Tab-separated table of C-alpha atoms in Angstrom:
chain	number	residue	atom	x	y	z
A	376	MET	CA	34.193	45.653	41.214
A	377	PRO	CA	37.300	46.186	39.054
A	378	ASN	CA	37.088	48.613	36.182
A	379	HIS	CA	38.007	48.185	32.537
A	380	GLU	CA	41.431	49.854	32.837
A	381	GLU	CA	42.612	47.621	35.706
A	382	LEU	CA	41.739	44.348	33.982
A	383	SER	CA	42.941	44.987	30.459
A	384	PRO	CA	44.693	48.346	30.106
A	385	ASN	CA	45.929	47.625	26.567
A	386	SER	CA	42.579	46.482	25.171
A	387	THR	CA	40.583	48.467	22.665
A	388	PRO	CA	38.080	50.862	24.246
A	389	GLY	CA	34.409	50.100	23.592
A	390	VAL	CA	34.703	46.267	23.832
A	391	GLY	CA	32.277	44.683	26.296
A	392	LEU	CA	34.120	42.817	29.069
A	393	CYS	CA	33.176	40.871	32.162
A	394	PRO	CA	33.406	43.252	35.147
A	395	PHE	CA	34.637	40.370	37.363
A	396	CYS	CA	37.345	38.616	35.337
A	397	GLY	CA	37.913	41.050	32.455
A	398	GLN	CA	37.343	38.426	29.741
A	399	ASP	CA	35.436	39.269	26.567
A	400	LYS	CA	33.666	35.889	26.486
A	401	ILE	CA	30.308	37.285	27.512
A	402	SER	CA	26.776	36.659	26.218
A	403	TYR	CA	23.338	38.072	26.836
A	404	ASN	CA	20.609	35.857	28.342
A	405	HIS	CA	17.302	36.957	26.836
A	406	ARG	CA	15.276	34.836	29.207
A	407	PHE	CA	16.607	36.414	32.402
A	408	LYS	CA	17.537	39.723	30.709
A	409	SER	CA	21.057	39.740	32.099
A	410	TRP	CA	24.635	39.255	30.919
A	411	GLU	CA	26.736	36.231	31.845
A	412	CYS	CA	30.413	35.415	31.490
A	413	ASN	CA	31.278	32.128	29.830
A	414	TYR	CA	34.668	32.109	31.553
A	415	CYS	CA	33.917	32.767	35.241
A	416	GLU	CA	30.203	31.828	34.916
A	417	ARG	CA	28.992	34.917	36.759
A	418	THR	CA	26.053	37.140	35.819
A	419	PHE	CA	25.844	40.921	35.775
A	420	PRO	CA	23.360	43.540	34.529
A	421	THR	CA	25.704	45.229	32.024
A	422	PRO	CA	29.254	44.640	30.730
A	423	SER	CA	32.192	46.966	31.365
A	424	TYR	CA	33.040	49.153	28.352
A	425	GLY	CA	35.734	51.303	29.955
A	426	PRO	CA	35.853	55.084	29.662
A	427	GLY	CA	33.509	56.550	27.078
A	428	GLY	CA	31.152	53.525	26.866
A	429	PRO	CA	30.403	51.781	23.561
A	430	ILE	CA	31.866	53.192	20.376
A	431	LYS	CA	29.616	55.618	18.533
A	432	THR	CA	29.886	57.568	15.310
A	433	GLU	CA	30.222	61.309	14.868
A	434	ASN	CA	26.434	61.636	14.831
A	435	ASN	CA	26.393	59.901	18.243
A	436	GLN	CA	24.507	56.940	16.772
A	437	LEU	CA	25.474	53.314	16.489
A	438	PRO	CA	26.635	52.454	12.960
A	439	ASP	CA	24.409	50.475	10.603
A	440	LYS	CA	25.224	46.791	10.981
A	441	GLN	CA	22.268	45.211	9.169
A	442	GLY	CA	22.984	42.155	7.026
A	443	LEU	CA	26.207	40.196	6.479
A	444	ARG	CA	29.444	41.662	5.192
A	445	ILE	CA	32.417	40.174	3.400
A	446	CYS	CA	35.068	38.963	5.794
A	447	PRO	CA	38.510	40.452	4.910
A	448	LYS	CA	40.221	37.257	6.039
A	449	CYS	CA	38.291	34.388	4.385
A	450	TRP	CA	36.507	36.564	1.790
A	451	HIS	CA	33.136	34.939	2.552
A	452	LYS	CA	30.003	36.955	3.093
A	453	SER	CA	29.782	35.725	6.664
A	454	LEU	CA	30.816	38.725	8.772
A	455	TYR	CA	28.080	39.311	11.357
A	456	TYR	CA	27.782	42.170	13.851
A	457	ASN	CA	27.229	40.925	17.399
A	458	PRO	CA	25.443	43.657	19.387
A	459	LYS	CA	26.276	41.901	22.631
A	460	THR	CA	30.021	42.384	22.196
A	461	ASN	CA	29.983	45.266	19.685
A	462	LEU	CA	32.247	43.193	17.451
A	463	TYR	CA	32.068	41.897	13.900
A	464	GLU	CA	32.387	38.117	14.027
A	465	CYS	CA	32.901	35.788	11.076
A	466	LEU	CA	30.393	32.926	11.020
A	467	ASN	CA	32.744	30.766	8.934
A	468	ASN	CA	33.950	27.976	11.247
A	469	SER	CA	37.340	27.847	9.526
A	470	CYS	CA	37.889	31.608	9.989
A	471	LYS	CA	36.088	32.988	13.095
A	472	LYS	CA	37.699	36.408	12.637
A	473	ARG	CA	36.639	39.128	15.116
A	474	LEU	CA	36.941	42.825	14.247
A	475	THR	CA	35.920	46.124	15.747
A	476	GLU	CA	34.260	48.881	13.771
A	477	ASN	CA	37.554	50.795	13.417
A	478	GLU	CA	39.519	47.696	12.386
A	479	LEU	CA	36.959	46.869	9.710
A	480	HIS	CA	37.052	50.354	8.183
A	481	ASN	CA	40.835	50.794	8.478
A	482	ILE	CA	41.784	47.689	6.469
A	483	PRO	CA	43.960	48.904	3.566
A	484	LYS	CA	42.516	48.431	0.097
A	485	THR	CA	45.724	46.844	-1.093
A	486	GLY	CA	45.195	44.076	1.468
A	487	ILE	CA	41.691	43.365	0.198
A	488	LEU	CA	42.852	43.344	-3.425
A	489	LYS	CA	45.722	41.058	-2.516
A	490	ARG	CA	43.398	38.609	-0.779
A	491	LEU	CA	41.047	38.701	-3.782
A	492	HIS	CA	43.949	38.050	-6.135
A	493	ASN	CA	45.151	35.118	-4.023
A	494	ARG	CA	41.664	33.648	-3.939
A	495	LEU	CA	41.310	33.886	-7.721
A	496	ARG	CA	44.658	32.164	-8.179
A	497	LYS	CA	43.523	29.148	-6.160
A	498	PRO	CA	42.622	26.099	-8.296
A	499	LEU	CA	38.969	25.124	-8.545
A	500	ARG	CA	38.255	22.407	-6.024
A	501	VAL	CA	35.515	19.928	-6.817
A	502	SER	CA	34.643	17.480	-4.057
A	503	ALA	CA	34.209	13.768	-4.716
A	504	TRP	CA	30.586	13.729	-3.566
A	505	ARG	CA	29.724	16.471	-6.067
A	506	ILE	CA	31.285	14.493	-8.940
A	507	GLN	CA	29.376	11.432	-7.790
A	508	HIS	CA	26.161	13.458	-7.711
A	509	TRP	CA	26.748	14.675	-11.271
A	510	LEU	CA	27.450	11.149	-12.510
A	511	LYS	CA	24.266	9.860	-10.887
A	512	SER	CA	22.221	12.629	-12.472
A	513	ILE	CA	23.649	11.838	-15.912
A	514	PHE	CA	23.006	8.106	-15.405
A	515	TRP	CA	19.360	8.554	-14.422
A	516	MET	CA	18.853	10.993	-17.289
A	517	LEU	CA	20.118	8.307	-19.679
A	518	VAL	CA	17.740	5.768	-18.081
A	519	ARG	CA	14.800	8.121	-18.637
A	520	LEU	CA	15.939	8.645	-22.217
A	521	VAL	CA	16.022	4.874	-22.822
A	522	LEU	CA	12.519	4.523	-21.366
A	523	PHE	CA	11.314	7.342	-23.611
A	524	PHE	CA	12.682	5.562	-26.702
A	525	THR	CA	10.961	2.409	-25.419
A	526	VAL	CA	7.629	4.256	-25.392
A	527	CYS	CA	8.245	5.474	-28.945
A	528	SER	CA	8.995	1.903	-30.045
A	529	LEU	CA	5.774	0.611	-28.492
A	530	ILE	CA	3.739	3.353	-30.183
A	531	THR	CA	5.349	2.445	-33.526
A	532	LEU	CA	4.516	-1.219	-32.980
A	533	VAL	CA	0.882	-0.371	-32.246
A	534	LEU	CA	0.571	1.734	-35.395
A	535	VAL	CA	2.157	-0.969	-37.577
A	536	GLY	CA	-0.107	-3.642	-36.077
A	537	VAL	CA	-3.223	-1.541	-36.633
A	538	SER	CA	-2.166	-0.826	-40.226
A	539	ASP	CA	-1.632	-4.520	-41.008
A	540	THR	CA	-4.915	-5.430	-39.301
A	541	ILE	CA	-6.885	-2.932	-41.404
A	542	HIS	CA	-5.279	-3.649	-44.761
A	543	THR	CA	-4.978	-7.419	-44.389
A	544	GLN	CA	-7.931	-9.786	-44.770
A	545	PRO	CA	-8.753	-11.979	-42.962
A	546	ILE	CA	-7.796	-10.433	-39.647
A	547	ASN	CA	-4.802	-12.073	-37.989
A	548	PHE	CA	-5.487	-12.363	-34.272
A	549	ILE	CA	-1.794	-12.685	-33.411
A	550	GLU	CA	-1.171	-9.222	-34.874
A	551	VAL	CA	-4.087	-7.894	-32.859
A	552	LEU	CA	-2.687	-9.536	-29.727
A	553	LEU	CA	0.754	-7.996	-30.276
A	554	SER	CA	-0.788	-4.564	-30.767
A	555	VAL	CA	-2.869	-4.914	-27.617
A	556	ILE	CA	0.168	-5.948	-25.549
A	557	ALA	CA	2.165	-3.000	-26.893
A	558	PHE	CA	-0.749	-0.639	-26.213
A	559	ILE	CA	-0.964	-1.837	-22.594
A	560	GLY	CA	2.785	-1.355	-22.175
A	561	ILE	CA	2.690	2.308	-23.280
A	562	PRO	CA	1.053	3.844	-20.147
A	563	TYR	CA	3.067	1.575	-17.857
A	564	THR	CA	6.352	2.609	-19.442
A	565	LEU	CA	5.306	6.275	-19.393
A	566	SER	CA	4.593	6.044	-15.673
A	567	GLN	CA	8.057	4.561	-15.125
A	568	THR	CA	9.641	7.333	-17.220
A	569	PHE	CA	8.149	10.247	-15.299
A	570	LYS	CA	8.470	8.831	-11.798
A	571	LYS	CA	10.338	10.999	-9.324
A	572	ARG	CA	12.432	8.023	-8.262
A	573	ILE	CA	13.018	5.345	-10.871
A	574	ASN	CA	13.440	1.715	-9.884
A	575	LEU	CA	16.429	0.451	-11.845
A	576	ILE	CA	15.383	-3.222	-11.784
A	577	THR	CA	11.853	-2.426	-12.983
A	578	SER	CA	13.209	-0.189	-15.729
A	579	VAL	CA	15.651	-2.852	-16.958
A	580	MET	CA	12.902	-5.499	-16.980
A	581	THR	CA	10.596	-3.144	-18.893
A	582	VAL	CA	13.247	-2.442	-21.530
A	583	LEU	CA	14.090	-6.148	-21.881
A	584	ALA	CA	10.418	-7.095	-22.251
A	585	THR	CA	9.999	-4.404	-24.904
A	586	ILE	CA	13.070	-5.625	-26.802
A	587	ILE	CA	11.739	-9.193	-26.796
A	588	LEU	CA	8.318	-8.002	-27.949
A	589	MET	CA	9.865	-5.855	-30.690
A	590	ALA	CA	12.071	-8.700	-31.894
A	591	PHE	CA	9.138	-11.102	-32.055
A	592	SER	CA	6.903	-8.537	-33.776
A	593	TRP	CA	9.684	-7.558	-36.214
A	594	SER	CA	10.019	-11.149	-37.396
A	595	TYR	CA	6.315	-12.027	-37.315
A	596	LEU	CA	5.128	-8.845	-39.064
A	597	GLN	CA	7.891	-9.310	-41.676
A	598	ILE	CA	9.334	-5.830	-41.286
A	599	GLN	CA	12.328	-5.503	-43.628
A	600	SER	CA	13.652	-2.061	-42.732
A	601	PRO	CA	12.701	1.242	-41.066
A	602	THR	CA	11.444	2.375	-44.475
A	603	ASP	CA	8.942	-0.472	-44.425
A	604	VAL	CA	7.701	0.760	-41.038
A	605	LYS	CA	7.318	4.278	-42.438
A	606	ASP	CA	5.352	3.006	-45.455
A	607	ARG	CA	2.966	1.010	-43.290
A	608	ILE	CA	2.279	3.943	-40.964
A	609	GLU	CA	1.705	6.268	-43.947
A	610	LYS	CA	-0.615	3.665	-45.409
A	611	LEU	CA	-2.563	3.674	-42.141
A	612	PHE	CA	-3.270	7.426	-42.325
A	613	ALA	CA	-3.687	7.540	-46.091
A	614	SER	CA	-7.110	8.669	-47.294
A	615	ASN	CA	-8.459	6.031	-49.687
A	616	PRO	CA	-11.824	4.316	-50.175
A	617	GLU	CA	-10.496	0.934	-49.033
A	618	PHE	CA	-9.545	2.381	-45.658
A	619	HIS	CA	-12.996	3.880	-45.039
A	620	GLN	CA	-14.702	0.726	-46.294
A	621	THR	CA	-12.636	-1.394	-43.952
A	622	ILE	CA	-13.424	0.871	-41.017
A	623	ASN	CA	-17.150	0.709	-41.770
A	624	SER	CA	-17.088	-3.084	-42.004
A	625	LEU	CA	-15.190	-3.302	-38.705
A	626	VAL	CA	-17.739	-1.012	-37.029
A	627	LYS	CA	-20.662	-3.082	-38.307
A	628	THR	CA	-19.007	-6.315	-37.179
A	629	ALA	CA	-18.343	-4.792	-33.771
A	630	GLU	CA	-21.998	-3.700	-33.468
A	631	LEU	CA	-23.214	-7.223	-34.286
A	632	ASN	CA	-20.760	-8.778	-31.837
A	633	LEU	CA	-21.741	-6.311	-29.132
A	634	SER	CA	-25.440	-7.059	-29.625
A	635	GLU	CA	-24.780	-10.804	-29.394
A	636	ILE	CA	-22.599	-10.325	-26.320
A	637	SER	CA	-25.212	-8.132	-24.652
A	638	ASN	CA	-27.922	-10.738	-25.330
A	639	ASN	CA	-25.731	-13.509	-23.930
A	640	ILE	CA	-24.869	-11.408	-20.895
A	641	GLY	CA	-28.543	-10.678	-20.315
A	642	ASP	CA	-29.478	-14.363	-20.526
A	643	THR	CA	-26.623	-15.338	-18.211
A	644	PHE	CA	-27.556	-12.610	-15.757
A	645	ASN	CA	-31.210	-13.668	-15.681
A	646	GLU	CA	-30.224	-17.297	-15.217
A	647	THR	CA	-27.909	-16.378	-12.363
A	648	ILE	CA	-30.612	-14.311	-10.675
A	649	ASP	CA	-33.096	-17.186	-10.988
A	650	ASN	CA	-30.575	-19.590	-9.479
A	651	LEU	CA	-29.906	-17.232	-6.583
A	652	LEU	CA	-33.600	-16.753	-5.918
A	653	ASN	CA	-34.348	-20.474	-6.096
A	654	THR	CA	-31.326	-21.490	-3.984
A	655	ASN	CA	-32.430	-22.429	-0.491
A	656	TYR	CA	-29.734	-21.096	1.848
A	657	VAL	CA	-29.911	-21.573	5.603
A	658	MET	CA	-30.169	-18.152	7.226
A	659	ILE	CA	-29.885	-16.987	10.822
A	660	GLY	CA	-31.072	-13.428	10.717
A	661	ASN	CA	-29.154	-11.832	7.846
A	662	ALA	CA	-26.228	-14.263	8.000
A	663	TYR	CA	-25.633	-17.426	6.004
A	664	VAL	CA	-24.876	-20.675	7.778
A	665	VAL	CA	-21.664	-22.162	6.395
A	666	GLY	CA	-20.027	-25.558	6.627
A	667	GLY	CA	-16.576	-26.500	7.798
A	668	ASP	CA	-15.003	-25.502	4.460
A	669	GLY	CA	-16.583	-22.030	4.579
A	670	ASN	CA	-19.143	-22.639	1.804
A	671	PRO	CA	-22.826	-21.799	2.472
A	672	ILE	CA	-25.201	-24.600	3.447
A	673	ILE	CA	-27.653	-25.230	0.576
A	674	LEU	CA	-30.818	-27.287	1.067
A	675	ASP	CA	-32.245	-29.303	-1.841
A	676	ASN	CA	-35.961	-29.531	-1.204
A	677	ASN	CA	-38.215	-32.022	-2.977
A	678	PRO	CA	-41.715	-30.620	-3.584
A	679	ALA	CA	-43.058	-34.208	-3.665
A	680	ALA	CA	-41.574	-35.084	-0.244
A	681	THR	CA	-44.048	-36.037	2.518
A	682	ASP	CA	-43.977	-36.494	6.271
A	683	PRO	CA	-42.920	-40.056	7.129
A	684	THR	CA	-44.026	-42.464	9.802
A	685	TRP	CA	-41.594	-43.374	12.550
A	686	ASP	CA	-40.951	-46.792	10.962
A	687	GLU	CA	-40.276	-45.192	7.565
A	688	LEU	CA	-37.844	-42.765	9.168
A	689	ILE	CA	-36.058	-45.583	11.028
A	690	SER	CA	-35.785	-47.590	7.812
A	691	PHE	CA	-34.321	-44.568	5.974
A	692	LEU	CA	-31.784	-43.830	8.715
A	693	LEU	CA	-30.643	-47.445	8.751
A	694	LYS	CA	-29.871	-47.315	5.029
A	695	ASP	CA	-28.430	-43.769	5.016
A	696	ASN	CA	-24.654	-43.431	5.321
A	697	THR	CA	-24.461	-39.853	6.661
A	698	ASP	CA	-23.388	-41.038	10.108
A	699	LYS	CA	-20.588	-43.072	8.501
A	700	GLN	CA	-18.769	-39.909	7.390
A	701	THR	CA	-15.680	-38.807	9.326
A	702	TYR	CA	-15.829	-35.664	11.423
A	703	ILE	CA	-12.983	-33.407	10.150
A	704	PRO	CA	-12.561	-30.024	11.896
A	705	ASN	CA	-12.607	-27.038	9.514
A	706	LEU	CA	-13.690	-29.314	6.647
A	707	PHE	CA	-16.698	-31.537	7.481
A	708	VAL	CA	-18.498	-30.641	10.703
A	709	CYS	CA	-21.989	-30.867	12.219
A	710	ALA	CA	-23.402	-28.324	9.732
A	711	ASP	CA	-22.263	-30.544	6.849
A	712	PHE	CA	-23.714	-33.684	8.496
A	713	ALA	CA	-27.099	-31.990	8.888
A	714	GLU	CA	-26.989	-30.706	5.281
A	715	MET	CA	-26.167	-34.178	3.912
A	716	LEU	CA	-28.928	-35.912	5.927
A	717	HIS	CA	-31.493	-33.282	4.882
A	718	ASN	CA	-30.715	-33.568	1.178
A	719	ASN	CA	-30.623	-37.400	1.259
A	720	ALA	CA	-33.993	-37.489	3.016
A	721	GLU	CA	-35.559	-35.074	0.512
A	722	GLN	CA	-34.270	-37.176	-2.378
A	723	ALA	CA	-35.829	-40.249	-0.710
A	724	GLY	CA	-39.201	-38.446	-0.548
A	725	ILE	CA	-39.042	-37.665	3.181
A	726	LYS	CA	-39.638	-34.094	4.251
A	727	ALA	CA	-36.863	-32.855	6.563
A	728	ALA	CA	-35.868	-29.658	8.379
A	729	TYR	CA	-32.509	-28.075	9.151
A	730	VAL	CA	-32.125	-26.958	12.775
A	731	CYS	CA	-29.483	-24.610	14.261
A	732	ILE	CA	-29.054	-24.196	18.018
A	733	GLU	CA	-26.688	-22.589	20.509
A	734	LEU	CA	-25.294	-24.645	23.378
A	735	GLY	CA	-24.077	-23.410	26.737
A	736	TYR	CA	-21.758	-24.967	29.295
A	737	PRO	CA	-19.736	-27.119	28.818
A	738	SER	CA	-19.677	-26.739	25.001
A	739	VAL	CA	-20.477	-23.023	24.502
A	740	ALA	CA	-20.781	-23.450	20.734
A	741	GLY	CA	-23.271	-23.709	17.904
A	742	HIS	CA	-24.633	-27.001	16.632
A	743	ALA	CA	-26.741	-28.292	13.732
A	744	LEU	CA	-29.149	-31.232	13.484
A	745	ASN	CA	-32.342	-32.257	11.665
A	746	ALA	CA	-36.046	-32.446	12.432
A	747	PHE	CA	-38.760	-34.704	10.998
A	748	GLN	CA	-42.525	-34.351	11.442
A	749	THR	CA	-43.638	-37.978	11.776
A	750	THR	CA	-47.298	-38.812	11.358
A	751	ASP	CA	-47.466	-41.097	14.391
A	752	ARG	CA	-44.905	-39.695	16.891
A	753	GLY	CA	-44.950	-36.008	16.002
A	754	LEU	CA	-41.854	-33.807	15.717
A	755	VAL	CA	-38.592	-35.670	16.362
A	756	TYR	CA	-35.028	-34.343	16.296
A	757	ILE	CA	-32.319	-36.499	14.710
A	758	ASP	CA	-28.562	-35.908	15.067
A	759	CYS	CA	-26.306	-37.933	12.755
A	760	THR	CA	-23.035	-36.167	13.550
A	761	ALA	CA	-20.300	-38.749	13.978
A	762	PRO	CA	-18.261	-38.666	17.195
A	763	ILE	CA	-14.814	-37.103	17.050
A	764	GLY	CA	-13.200	-39.962	18.975
A	765	PRO	CA	-14.142	-43.639	19.369
A	766	GLY	CA	-17.858	-44.407	19.273
A	767	PRO	CA	-20.548	-46.777	18.020
A	768	LEU	CA	-20.538	-47.900	14.406
A	769	ASN	CA	-23.976	-46.338	13.906
A	770	GLY	CA	-24.084	-42.649	14.796
A	771	ASP	CA	-27.837	-42.026	14.317
A	772	THR	CA	-29.221	-40.481	17.522
A	773	ILE	CA	-32.457	-38.911	18.728
A	774	VAL	CA	-32.534	-35.813	20.941
A	775	ILE	CA	-35.144	-34.173	23.137
A	776	LEU	CA	-34.651	-30.526	22.175
A	777	GLU	CA	-35.866	-27.923	24.668
A	778	VAL	CA	-34.414	-24.582	25.677
A	779	GLY	CA	-32.741	-24.852	29.094
A	780	ARG	CA	-32.424	-28.646	28.895
A	781	ASN	CA	-29.188	-30.623	28.527
A	782	TYR	CA	-28.433	-31.733	24.984
A	783	ILE	CA	-27.906	-35.507	25.369
A	784	PRO	CA	-28.160	-37.622	22.178
A	785	SER	CA	-29.452	-41.194	22.512
A	786	SER	CA	-28.600	-43.973	20.045
A	787	ILE	CA	-31.498	-45.084	17.850
A	788	PHE	CA	-29.692	-48.342	17.101
A	789	PRO	CA	-27.980	-49.409	20.346
A	790	GLU	CA	-24.823	-51.489	20.182
A	791	ASP	CA	-23.131	-53.768	22.667
A	792	TYR	CA	-20.448	-52.297	24.921
A	793	TRP	CA	-21.719	-48.774	24.222
A	794	GLU	CA	-24.175	-46.840	26.339
A	795	ILE	CA	-27.407	-45.639	24.780
A	796	ASP	CA	-27.014	-42.070	26.072
A	797	TRP	CA	-24.060	-40.115	24.745
A	798	GLU	CA	-22.144	-37.411	26.603
A	799	ASN	CA	-23.848	-34.171	27.586
A	800	MET	CA	-22.962	-31.540	24.974
A	801	GLY	CA	-24.289	-28.598	26.990
A	802	ILE	CA	-27.444	-26.731	27.875
A	803	VAL	CA	-29.631	-25.605	24.980
A	804	LYS	CA	-29.611	-21.816	25.159
A	805	VAL	CA	-31.323	-20.766	21.908
A	806	ILE	CA	-32.956	-22.494	18.936
A	807	ASP	CA	-31.772	-20.188	16.136
A	808	CYS	CA	-33.730	-21.603	13.197
A	809	VAL	CA	-35.827	-24.540	12.021
A	810	GLN	CA	-35.860	-24.369	8.200
A	811	TRP	CA	-37.828	-26.849	6.122
């Protein structure tokens, strides 16, 4: 292995060098706890320092290198002591000066003073991005200032409106409306003012809306000058009997209005509760049955309705036009057909039921129909849902409803060229509800 003197005989003693190539481009690998050369890419346990080893002070101790020092070349506080190379290295990318301990302490004072003098003589350089940053800060400060004056204007408008409302009889509702609008705008404008990031478009729209409101209020409230505004505000806070009398009358009027409103609200609430309790919704468990438009199915029951005979039921179905309605998906479906037939039958004095079922293959869907308890033929199930495609003119059908049996409607009023039995809609899996 070559020694320090053979590789670089004129170099400064005490500088760590690669023992293989003699270059000073070495670094310490903390992971493997070994030194490596960045030039020849070889590793070694310790660098070559030459005769005498690393430089030490008179007390045989390494000098104090804690913290950064001022670089004598660039005059930045960026001079860092690298214990791996025993050199002072400048961290400034434009300088990168490297000094030994002796070179750092042997720099003449005149050189340092000269460099300081040259640095002070340099003109102050301000970058374009910094000027742009300052201009933006000033601009947004002005925007906040404008919003603050907007808040002050709205507060003034509220005070003037309240003053005119109190001292003017009868009360002008337009003045009250203007004051209320200005009062609502105060917290909104304040929130815009103290936001961390202001939206310029929102701020401009807020200021424009306030200017329009102020212009309208200025003309409507007949404000002649700023002195007039001052007089009205002072009149608002002035202590006189008329002011207290007006306040008392307003409080009494408000109490009467609140009592009337509370009574009306109570009556409306009770009426709504009664309507909800008396409304006959179709329920499956805890869920409401809804029609094609998403509204709940509501049954109108007739307390005077009775069970019909089969002939009476046939006569009613022949006159009823429920089956003449058009089947419209997501608007008027089987649930709506069953609701319409039920309510028409109850109005005609015939007691009817609303039936919900679940069908299996091939439909795999829910379905709704009606039930009637006839006095001579017992319980019969009627389905008046119109066919989606072509079909008979009369869509009134009767169904034998049993769990596990195919759901096949049969026409009550057969027509030529059409079969009595309709297509199989699926196997009846569950009868969810039968609600009278």
